[in-house]
Structures are given as structure tokens and as C-alpha cells.
Amino acid sequence: EIVRGFFAGAEVVDVVTAATPPVESGPDTIKAYFIVPAQDGAPTDRRSLPFPRSSSLFLDLGTTSRRDSTYFLWRDEIAVTATLGLPAGLSADALPPAYQVETPTGSASAQWRVEGPALAAELRLTLNRHALPAGEFGRFYQAMQSLQTWLAKPAVLTA
């Protein structure tokens, strides 16, 4: 379920946990080996690979940048790192430029990198306040909307 939250239709092949028993506090690391099937009808020489993301990672800021009251949030650090092996004969053709945004409430950065025969994806989101006054909400809302727009741009792969 977790992997399919990041990649629709993924089939998990194997899972390895870094700590046995699981870590009681702090980050826990799980490595999942999985296959993402090609989209039906996609040209055989060009494919797209979406950035690994899940709606559970992000705040629900609503549908408007206007707010009349304080928005409460948790101070948090969210990191997504993934190394995605590409099938033989498939390579990165076009990667979106790296993304970065900073606001008084928090910062976000994301990027794709080519690492040999694989693609590396990295996302970092830091929330450094516990309350966001109504007057500052719009700026943070727009920053998170721009992050979502960037995340929607896939890496383009060619044969």
C-alpha cells in the first residue's frame, strides 16, 4: 500500500528493513524493490516517470490561499529519497530543473539526478513553525502549490 501510494500500479518484488526489531523512535528505513509497469498506449521510445510522491506527505491547505484564522501545523521534516533503476536501453532524456522555495513557515527542495544507470529522486520539506497567521497563509499556500506543480512534471525517458 505504501509503495502504491507513491507509484500507482507498482508491484513489490522484495522488502528489506534496516533495523530488526523496528526503530522505536526516530526515522526507520525500509528498502522496497518494485516494478512500475509502463502506461498503456505509451510510445515505446519515450516514457515518463513521475516523481515519487504521496498525498499523505503533504498538508491539506484547502482550495484557496485566503484564510481568516490561524492555521496550525506540526513542526516537521519530511524527506523522500529514491533510487530508481532503469531497464537496459532506457535512459533519462529530460529532467525538470531542481526546485527550491523558502518561506518564513518552511522550505522545500526537490530534484532528479542521473546516477549511472539509475535515476535518483530527492524531496525535502521542512516546516519550522507551529502556527501560521492568516496574513501569512497565502504566501505559504502558493509555495506549496508551486511544489505540487513541480512534482507533477515527470522525468522523460527514451530508448
Short mmCIF file of C-alpha atoms in Angstrom, two decimals, residues 8-63:
data_model
loop_
_atom_site.label_atom_id
_atom_site.label_comp_id
_atom_site.label_asym_id
_atom_site.label_seq_id
_atom_site.Cartn_x
_atom_site.Cartn_y
_atom_site.Cartn_z
CA ALA A 8 0.23 3.68 -8.93
CA GLY A 9 0.20 0.07 -10.15
CA ALA A 10 3.60 -0.80 -8.66
CA GLU A 11 4.30 -4.46 -7.92
CA VAL A 12 6.54 -5.08 -4.89
CA VAL A 13 9.17 -7.76 -5.50
CA ASP A 14 11.04 -7.67 -2.17
CA VAL A 15 11.28 -5.61 1.03
CA VAL A 16 14.23 -5.25 3.39
CA THR A 17 14.06 -3.43 6.73
CA ALA A 18 17.21 -1.77 8.03
CA ALA A 19 16.53 -2.42 11.70
CA THR A 20 15.20 -5.55 13.37
CA PRO A 21 13.29 -5.02 15.57
CA PRO A 22 11.86 -1.77 14.12
CA VAL A 23 13.18 1.51 15.49
CA GLU A 24 11.05 2.82 18.38
CA SER A 25 11.95 6.49 17.85
CA GLY A 26 13.46 8.47 15.02
CA PRO A 27 13.42 7.52 11.34
CA ASP A 28 13.01 3.94 10.21
CA THR A 29 14.36 2.81 6.86
CA ILE A 30 12.69 0.32 4.58
CA LYS A 31 14.05 -0.64 1.16
CA ALA A 32 11.46 -1.83 -1.31
CA TYR A 33 12.28 -3.37 -4.67
CA PHE A 34 9.39 -2.95 -7.07
CA ILE A 35 8.40 -2.75 -10.71
CA VAL A 36 6.34 0.07 -12.21
CA PRO A 37 4.55 -1.09 -15.38
CA ALA A 38 4.61 1.14 -18.46
CA GLN A 39 1.49 3.15 -19.13
CA ASP A 40 -0.82 1.60 -21.71
CA GLY A 41 -0.55 3.29 -25.08
CA ALA A 42 2.76 5.00 -24.29
CA PRO A 43 5.16 5.21 -27.26
CA THR A 44 7.84 2.53 -26.98
CA ASP A 45 10.72 5.01 -27.47
CA ARG A 46 9.60 7.62 -24.89
CA ARG A 47 8.30 7.04 -21.36
CA SER A 48 7.61 9.28 -18.42
CA LEU A 49 8.39 8.54 -14.81
CA PRO A 50 6.51 10.51 -12.15
CA PHE A 51 8.30 11.85 -9.09
CA PRO A 52 7.69 9.54 -6.11
CA ARG A 53 5.11 11.34 -4.00
CA SER A 54 2.17 10.54 -1.82
CA SER A 55 -0.67 12.80 -0.73
CA SER A 56 -0.09 11.61 2.85
CA LEU A 57 3.20 13.59 2.92
CA PHE A 58 1.61 16.99 2.48
CA LEU A 59 -0.62 19.30 4.45
CA ASP A 60 -4.23 19.74 3.40
CA LEU A 61 -4.23 23.51 2.91
CA GLY A 62 -7.67 23.61 1.31
CA THR A 63 -8.58 25.10 -2.04
#
